[in-house]
CSV table of C-alpha atoms in Angstrom, one decimal:
chain,number,residue,atom,x,y,z
N,2,MET,CA,14.0,35.4,-328.3
N,3,SER,CA,10.7,36.3,-330.3
N,4,PRO,CA,8.8,39.2,-329.1
N,5,ALA,CA,5.7,38.4,-326.9
N,6,VAL,CA,2.4,38.0,-328.6
N,7,GLY,CA,-0.4,40.0,-327.2
N,8,TRP,CA,-4.1,38.8,-327.0
N,9,SER,CA,-7.4,40.7,-327.2
N,10,LEU,CA,-9.9,39.5,-324.5
N,11,GLU,CA,-13.3,40.7,-324.0
N,12,LEU,CA,-15.0,40.4,-320.5
N,13,TYR,CA,-18.7,41.3,-320.4
N,14,TYR,CA,-20.4,41.5,-316.7
N,15,ILE,CA,-23.9,40.3,-317.6
N,16,ASP,CA,-25.6,42.1,-314.7
N,17,GLY,CA,-23.1,44.9,-314.2
N,18,ARG,CA,-21.5,43.4,-311.3
N,19,PRO,CA,-17.9,42.3,-311.0
N,20,ASP,CA,-18.8,39.5,-308.6
N,21,GLY,CA,-21.8,38.3,-310.8
N,22,MET,CA,-22.1,36.4,-314.1
N,23,VAL,CA,-19.3,37.2,-316.5
N,24,THR,CA,-18.5,35.9,-319.9
N,25,ALA,CA,-15.1,35.8,-321.5
N,26,GLU,CA,-14.0,35.5,-325.0
N,27,LEU,CA,-10.8,35.9,-327.1
N,28,PHE,CA,-10.8,37.7,-330.5
N,29,ASN,CA,-10.9,35.0,-333.3
N,30,TRP,CA,-11.5,32.1,-330.9
N,31,THR,CA,-14.7,30.0,-331.1
N,32,GLY,CA,-14.7,29.3,-327.4
N,33,HIS,CA,-17.0,30.9,-324.9
N,34,VAL,CA,-16.5,31.0,-321.2
N,35,LEU,CA,-19.2,31.7,-318.6
N,36,MET,CA,-18.5,32.1,-314.8
N,37,PHE,CA,-21.1,32.6,-312.3
N,38,PRO,CA,-21.5,32.4,-308.5
N,39,ARG,CA,-23.7,29.4,-307.2
N,40,THR,CA,-26.2,32.0,-306.0
N,41,GLN,CA,-27.1,32.6,-309.7
N,42,LEU,CA,-27.2,29.0,-310.8
N,43,SER,CA,-30.8,29.1,-312.0
N,44,ALA,CA,-30.2,32.2,-314.2
N,45,ALA,CA,-26.9,30.7,-315.6
N,46,LEU,CA,-28.6,27.4,-316.5
N,47,ALA,CA,-31.4,29.3,-318.2
N,48,ARG,CA,-29.0,30.7,-320.7
N,49,GLY,CA,-28.6,29.1,-324.1
N,50,GLU,CA,-25.0,28.0,-324.0
N,51,ALA,CA,-25.7,26.1,-320.7
N,52,SER,CA,-27.5,23.4,-323.0
N,53,TYR,CA,-24.5,23.1,-325.2
N,54,ALA,CA,-21.8,20.3,-325.2
N,55,GLY,CA,-18.9,21.4,-323.1
N,56,VAL,CA,-16.8,21.2,-320.0
N,57,TYR,CA,-17.4,22.9,-316.7
N,58,LEU,CA,-15.5,23.6,-313.6
N,59,LEU,CA,-16.9,23.6,-310.1
N,60,LEU,CA,-14.9,25.7,-307.6
N,61,GLY,CA,-14.9,26.1,-303.9
N,62,ASP,CA,-13.1,25.0,-300.8
N,63,GLN,CA,-13.1,22.0,-298.5
N,64,ASN,CA,-11.4,21.9,-295.1
N,65,GLY,CA,-9.9,25.3,-295.7
N,66,GLU,CA,-8.2,24.5,-298.9
N,67,PRO,CA,-9.3,25.2,-302.6
N,68,PHE,CA,-11.2,22.5,-304.1
N,69,ALA,CA,-12.5,21.8,-307.7
N,70,TYR,CA,-14.2,19.4,-310.0
N,71,ILE,CA,-13.9,19.1,-313.7
N,72,GLY,CA,-16.7,17.6,-315.7
N,73,GLU,CA,-18.1,17.3,-319.2
N,74,GLY,CA,-21.5,16.7,-320.9
N,75,GLU,CA,-23.3,16.9,-324.0
N,76,ASP,CA,-25.8,19.2,-322.1
N,77,ILE,CA,-23.7,20.7,-319.3
N,78,GLY,CA,-26.6,22.5,-317.8
N,79,ALA,CA,-28.5,19.1,-317.5
N,80,ARG,CA,-25.3,17.5,-316.2
N,81,ILE,CA,-25.1,19.9,-313.4
N,82,ARG,CA,-28.7,19.7,-312.5
N,83,GLN,CA,-28.7,15.9,-312.3
N,84,HIS,CA,-25.5,15.2,-310.5
N,85,ASP,CA,-23.2,18.0,-309.3
N,86,VAL,CA,-25.9,20.2,-307.7
N,87,ARG,CA,-25.7,17.7,-304.9
N,88,LYS,CA,-22.2,18.8,-304.1
N,89,GLU,CA,-22.4,21.2,-301.3
N,90,TRP,CA,-18.9,22.5,-301.2
N,91,TRP,CA,-18.7,24.5,-304.5
N,92,THR,CA,-19.5,28.2,-304.6
N,93,ASN,CA,-18.6,29.2,-308.3
N,94,ALA,CA,-18.9,27.5,-311.6
N,95,VAL,CA,-17.5,27.9,-315.1
N,96,LEU,CA,-19.0,26.6,-318.3
N,97,VAL,CA,-16.8,26.2,-321.4
N,98,THR,CA,-18.6,25.9,-324.7
N,99,ALA,CA,-18.1,26.7,-328.4
N,100,SER,CA,-20.1,29.1,-330.6
N,101,ALA,CA,-23.0,27.4,-332.5
N,102,ASN,CA,-22.6,24.3,-330.2
N,103,LYS,CA,-19.6,23.0,-332.4
N,104,LEU,CA,-18.0,20.8,-329.8
N,105,ASN,CA,-19.1,17.2,-329.9
N,106,LYS,CA,-19.0,14.5,-327.1
N,107,ALA,CA,-15.4,13.3,-328.2
N,108,HIS,CA,-14.2,16.8,-328.1
N,109,VAL,CA,-15.4,17.5,-324.6
N,110,ARG,CA,-14.2,14.1,-323.3
N,111,TYR,CA,-10.8,15.1,-324.7
N,112,LEU,CA,-10.8,18.5,-323.1
N,113,GLU,CA,-12.0,17.1,-319.8
N,114,ALA,CA,-9.2,14.4,-319.7
N,115,ARG,CA,-6.5,16.9,-320.6
N,116,MET,CA,-7.7,19.4,-318.1
N,117,ILE,CA,-7.7,16.8,-315.2
N,118,ALA,CA,-4.4,15.8,-316.1
N,119,LEU,CA,-3.1,19.4,-316.2
N,120,ALA,CA,-4.7,20.2,-313.0
N,121,LYS,CA,-3.3,17.1,-311.1
N,122,GLY,CA,0.2,17.8,-312.6
N,123,ILE,CA,0.3,21.3,-311.5
N,124,GLY,CA,-1.1,20.4,-308.0
N,125,HIS,CA,-2.4,24.0,-307.2
N,126,THR,CA,-5.9,22.9,-306.4
N,127,PRO,CA,-7.0,19.3,-305.3
N,128,LEU,CA,-9.8,17.7,-307.5
N,129,ASP,CA,-13.0,16.0,-306.4
N,130,ASN,CA,-12.4,13.8,-309.6
N,131,LEU,CA,-11.6,10.3,-308.1
N,132,THR,CA,-10.3,8.9,-311.4
N,133,ALA,CA,-8.3,10.4,-314.5
N,134,PRO,CA,-10.3,9.6,-317.7
N,135,VAL,CA,-8.6,8.1,-320.6
N,136,LEU,CA,-8.1,10.3,-323.7
N,137,PRO,CA,-10.7,9.4,-326.4
N,138,THR,CA,-9.7,8.4,-330.0
N,139,LEU,CA,-9.6,11.5,-332.0
N,140,SER,CA,-8.4,12.2,-335.5
N,141,GLU,CA,-5.1,14.0,-335.9
N,142,ALA,CA,-6.9,16.9,-337.1
N,143,ASP,CA,-9.2,17.0,-334.1
N,144,ILE,CA,-6.4,16.6,-331.6
N,145,SER,CA,-4.7,19.6,-333.1
N,146,LYS,CA,-7.9,21.6,-332.9
N,147,MET,CA,-8.6,20.7,-329.3
N,148,GLU,CA,-5.0,21.5,-328.4
N,149,ALA,CA,-5.4,24.9,-329.9
N,150,PHE,CA,-8.8,25.3,-328.1
N,151,LEU,CA,-7.2,24.3,-324.8
N,152,GLU,CA,-4.2,26.7,-325.2
N,153,ASN,CA,-6.7,29.6,-325.7
N,154,LEU,CA,-8.8,28.4,-322.8
N,155,LEU,CA,-5.9,28.5,-320.4
N,156,ILE,CA,-5.3,32.1,-321.3
N,157,VAL,CA,-9.0,33.1,-320.7
N,158,LEU,CA,-9.4,31.2,-317.3
N,159,PRO,CA,-7.0,33.5,-315.2
N,160,ALA,CA,-9.0,36.5,-316.5
N,161,VAL,CA,-12.1,35.2,-314.6
N,162,ARG,CA,-10.1,34.4,-311.6
N,163,VAL,CA,-9.3,30.8,-312.1
N,164,ASP,CA,-5.7,30.3,-311.6
N,165,MET,CA,-5.6,26.4,-310.9
N,166,PHE,CA,-3.9,25.9,-314.4
N,167,ILE,CA,-1.1,28.5,-314.1
N,168,GLN,CA,2.1,26.5,-314.0
N,169,ARG,CA,4.6,28.4,-311.8
N,170,ALA,CA,7.0,25.3,-311.4
N,171,ARG,CA,9.8,25.5,-313.8
N,172,SER,CA,11.7,22.3,-314.9
N,173,SER,CA,13.9,23.5,-317.8
N,174,ARG,CA,17.0,22.5,-315.8
N,175,PRO,CA,17.7,19.7,-313.5
N,176,SER,CA,17.4,20.1,-309.7
N,177,ALA,CA,20.6,21.2,-308.1
N,178,PRO,CA,21.7,19.8,-304.7
N,179,ALA,CA,21.1,22.2,-301.9
N,180,ALA,CA,24.9,22.6,-301.3
N,181,SER,CA,25.3,24.2,-304.8
N,182,ILE,CA,23.1,27.1,-304.0
N,183,PRO,CA,25.4,30.2,-303.9
N,184,SER,CA,25.8,32.0,-300.5
N,185,LEU,CA,26.1,35.8,-300.1
N,186,ALA,CA,29.9,35.4,-300.0
N,187,GLN,CA,30.1,33.0,-303.1
N,188,PRO,CA,27.8,34.5,-305.8
N,189,GLN,CA,27.4,32.4,-309.0
N,190,GLN,CA,26.3,33.3,-312.5
N,191,THR,CA,23.2,32.0,-314.0
N,192,ASP,CA,22.2,31.0,-317.5
N,193,GLU,CA,18.7,32.4,-317.4
N,194,GLY,CA,19.7,35.9,-318.5
N,195,GLY,CA,18.3,37.8,-315.4
N,196,THR,CA,19.6,39.4,-312.4
N,197,ARG,CA,20.5,36.8,-309.6
N,198,PHE,CA,19.5,37.3,-306.0
N,199,VAL,CA,20.4,35.4,-302.9
N,200,MET,CA,19.1,35.1,-299.4
N,201,GLU,CA,20.7,33.5,-296.4
N,202,SER,CA,19.6,32.9,-292.7
N,203,ARG,CA,22.5,31.5,-290.8
N,204,LYS,CA,20.4,31.2,-287.8
N,205,HIS,CA,18.1,28.6,-289.4
N,206,GLY,CA,20.6,27.2,-291.9
N,207,LEU,CA,18.7,28.5,-294.9
N,208,ARG,CA,20.1,29.5,-298.3
N,209,ALA,CA,18.2,30.3,-301.4
N,210,SER,CA,18.9,31.6,-304.9
N,211,ALA,CA,16.6,33.5,-307.2
N,212,VAL,CA,16.6,35.1,-310.6
N,213,LEU,CA,14.5,37.9,-311.9
N,214,THR,CA,13.8,37.2,-315.6
N,215,ASP,CA,11.0,38.1,-318.0
N,216,GLY,CA,9.1,39.7,-315.1
N,217,GLU,CA,9.1,36.5,-313.0
N,218,PHE,CA,11.0,36.1,-309.6
N,219,VAL,CA,12.1,32.5,-309.9
N,220,VAL,CA,13.6,30.7,-306.8
N,221,GLY,CA,16.0,28.0,-308.0
N,222,ALA,CA,15.9,24.3,-307.5
N,223,GLY,CA,17.9,23.3,-304.6
N,224,SER,CA,17.2,26.3,-302.5
N,225,THR,CA,16.3,25.5,-298.9
N,226,ALA,CA,13.3,26.6,-296.8
N,227,LYS,CA,11.8,26.1,-293.5
N,228,CYS,CA,9.8,22.8,-293.1
N,229,GLU,CA,6.9,24.4,-291.4
N,230,TRP,CA,4.9,27.6,-291.6
N,231,THR,CA,5.4,29.4,-288.3
N,232,GLY,CA,3.7,32.7,-289.2
N,233,LEU,CA,0.0,33.6,-288.8
N,234,ASP,CA,-2.3,30.7,-290.1
N,235,HIS,CA,-4.5,33.4,-291.9
N,236,HIS,CA,-1.7,35.1,-293.6
N,237,THR,CA,-1.8,35.4,-297.4
N,238,TYR,CA,1.2,33.4,-298.0
N,239,ALA,CA,0.3,30.6,-295.6
N,240,SER,CA,-2.0,28.9,-298.2
N,241,LEU,CA,0.9,29.3,-300.8
N,242,TYR,CA,3.4,27.6,-298.5
N,243,ALA,CA,0.8,24.8,-297.9
N,244,GLU,CA,0.3,24.4,-301.7
N,245,LEU,CA,4.0,24.2,-302.4
N,246,ARG,CA,4.3,21.5,-299.7
N,247,ARG,CA,1.2,19.6,-301.0
N,248,SER,CA,2.3,19.6,-304.7
N,249,GLY,CA,5.9,18.5,-303.9
N,250,VAL,CA,7.6,21.8,-305.0
N,251,LEU,CA,8.9,21.9,-301.3
N,252,ALA,CA,10.1,18.4,-300.3
N,253,GLU,CA,11.4,17.6,-296.9
N,254,GLN,CA,15.1,16.8,-296.6
N,255,GLY,CA,16.6,16.4,-293.3
N,256,THR,CA,15.8,19.4,-291.1
N,257,HIS,CA,14.9,21.6,-293.9
N,258,CYS,CA,12.7,21.6,-297.1
N,259,VAL,CA,14.4,21.9,-300.6
N,260,PHE,CA,12.8,23.3,-303.8
N,261,THR,CA,12.6,20.3,-306.1
N,262,GLN,CA,12.1,22.7,-309.2
N,263,ASP,CA,12.5,26.2,-310.1
N,264,TYR,CA,9.4,28.1,-309.1
N,265,ALA,CA,8.2,31.4,-310.2
N,266,PHE,CA,6.7,33.7,-307.6
N,267,ARG,CA,4.5,36.8,-308.1
N,268,SER,CA,6.9,38.9,-305.8
N,269,PRO,CA,10.1,38.7,-303.9
N,270,SER,CA,8.2,39.0,-300.7
N,271,ALA,CA,6.1,35.9,-301.6
N,272,ALA,CA,9.3,34.0,-302.3
N,273,ALA,CA,10.9,35.2,-299.0
N,274,ALA,CA,7.9,34.1,-297.0
N,275,VAL,CA,7.9,30.7,-298.3
N,276,VAL,CA,11.7,30.4,-297.6
N,277,ASN,CA,11.3,31.7,-294.1
N,278,GLY,CA,8.0,30.0,-293.3
N,279,ARG,CA,6.6,33.4,-292.2
N,280,ALA,CA,5.7,36.9,-293.4
N,281,SER,CA,8.8,38.3,-294.7
N,282,ASN,CA,9.9,41.6,-296.4
N,283,GLY,CA,11.5,40.3,-299.8
N,284,GLN,CA,12.4,43.8,-300.7
N,285,ILE,CA,15.0,43.8,-297.8
N,286,ASP,CA,15.7,40.0,-297.5
N,287,TRP,CA,16.8,39.4,-301.0
N,288,ARG,CA,20.2,40.8,-302.1
N,289,THR,CA,21.9,41.0,-305.6
N,290,ALA,CA,24.5,38.2,-305.9
N,291,ASP,CA,27.2,40.4,-307.3
N,292,SER,CA,27.0,43.4,-305.2
N,293,GLY,CA,24.9,42.7,-302.1
N,294,LEU,CA,22.3,45.3,-302.8
N,295,THR,CA,18.8,44.7,-301.3
N,296,TYR,CA,16.2,44.1,-303.9
N,297,LYS,CA,14.7,47.5,-302.8
N,298,ASP,CA,17.9,49.4,-303.6
N,299,TRP,CA,18.5,47.4,-306.7
N,300,GLU,CA,15.1,48.2,-308.0
N,301,ALA,CA,15.4,51.9,-307.2
N,302,ARG,CA,18.6,52.0,-309.4
N,303,GLN,CA,16.7,50.5,-312.3
N,304,VAL,CA,14.0,53.1,-312.0
N,305,GLU,CA,16.5,56.0,-311.9
N,306,ALA,CA,18.8,54.6,-314.6
N,307,PRO,CA,18.3,56.4,-318.1
N,308,GLU,CA,16.5,54.4,-320.5
N,309,GLY,CA,18.8,51.9,-322.4
N,310,ALA,CA,21.5,52.2,-319.7
N,311,SER,CA,22.5,49.3,-317.6
N,312,ALA,CA,22.5,49.8,-313.7
């Protein structure tokens, strides 16, 4: 495996406030990202880059769920003024342009179509876009340039708190039937190269398997979970559970839900909460498949182990 490649990212808080207007740029990238709250709409649209060709995101929520719109224009500020300022639900916007206004109409239409397709495929945030635009015809060289531009953009957006394009579903291996998920008594090896953990609730008939690899806690396809969230509605992971149901990562199968794909969680507790349908302590609920250690005890051993030694 080749070593990870680092990136140099510059964030500039224009008015000195972390919740105000912010620009983001990558070293050696021609793209430019401006994020601003709707309360600063006039100031944002008065900036020079707001009159450039580009794509833009409108972000907010509707009916208690995240909601977004992806658009494009040869003058994105004018586009927002003429049309999308009438949309009442959005609270933040992101303008994506290039230095010296180097993007043309075909470029931004291509980026818009690709971003809409990506967002719908990931399913993290429902879109206000009613149709999926067709990719415009570009030369082979322009397609390559726009794909590179998009790759860099997807690195920058999470830095300005836009996570709708983060793909946490993993489809590198086929979905496994629920019966094949290892129980605590019958651990199985994994080919992902990480440490395997399992969780089982005999009371609710749930069995799940996960692997910690490359800093991700990935619950395996075929793992079972509850078919409804029974915890507090306002809990942090209630919205995550709803998102996975909505996107099809969790699909109803009989009395349970099944993970249709491997899915990377940010923490063992997030994974445990989704499996159990309520707030759960993943540090205790998950156990190593080979020795039955809780995640908490296993982690403590990793920290205590001398550098370069295996626990």
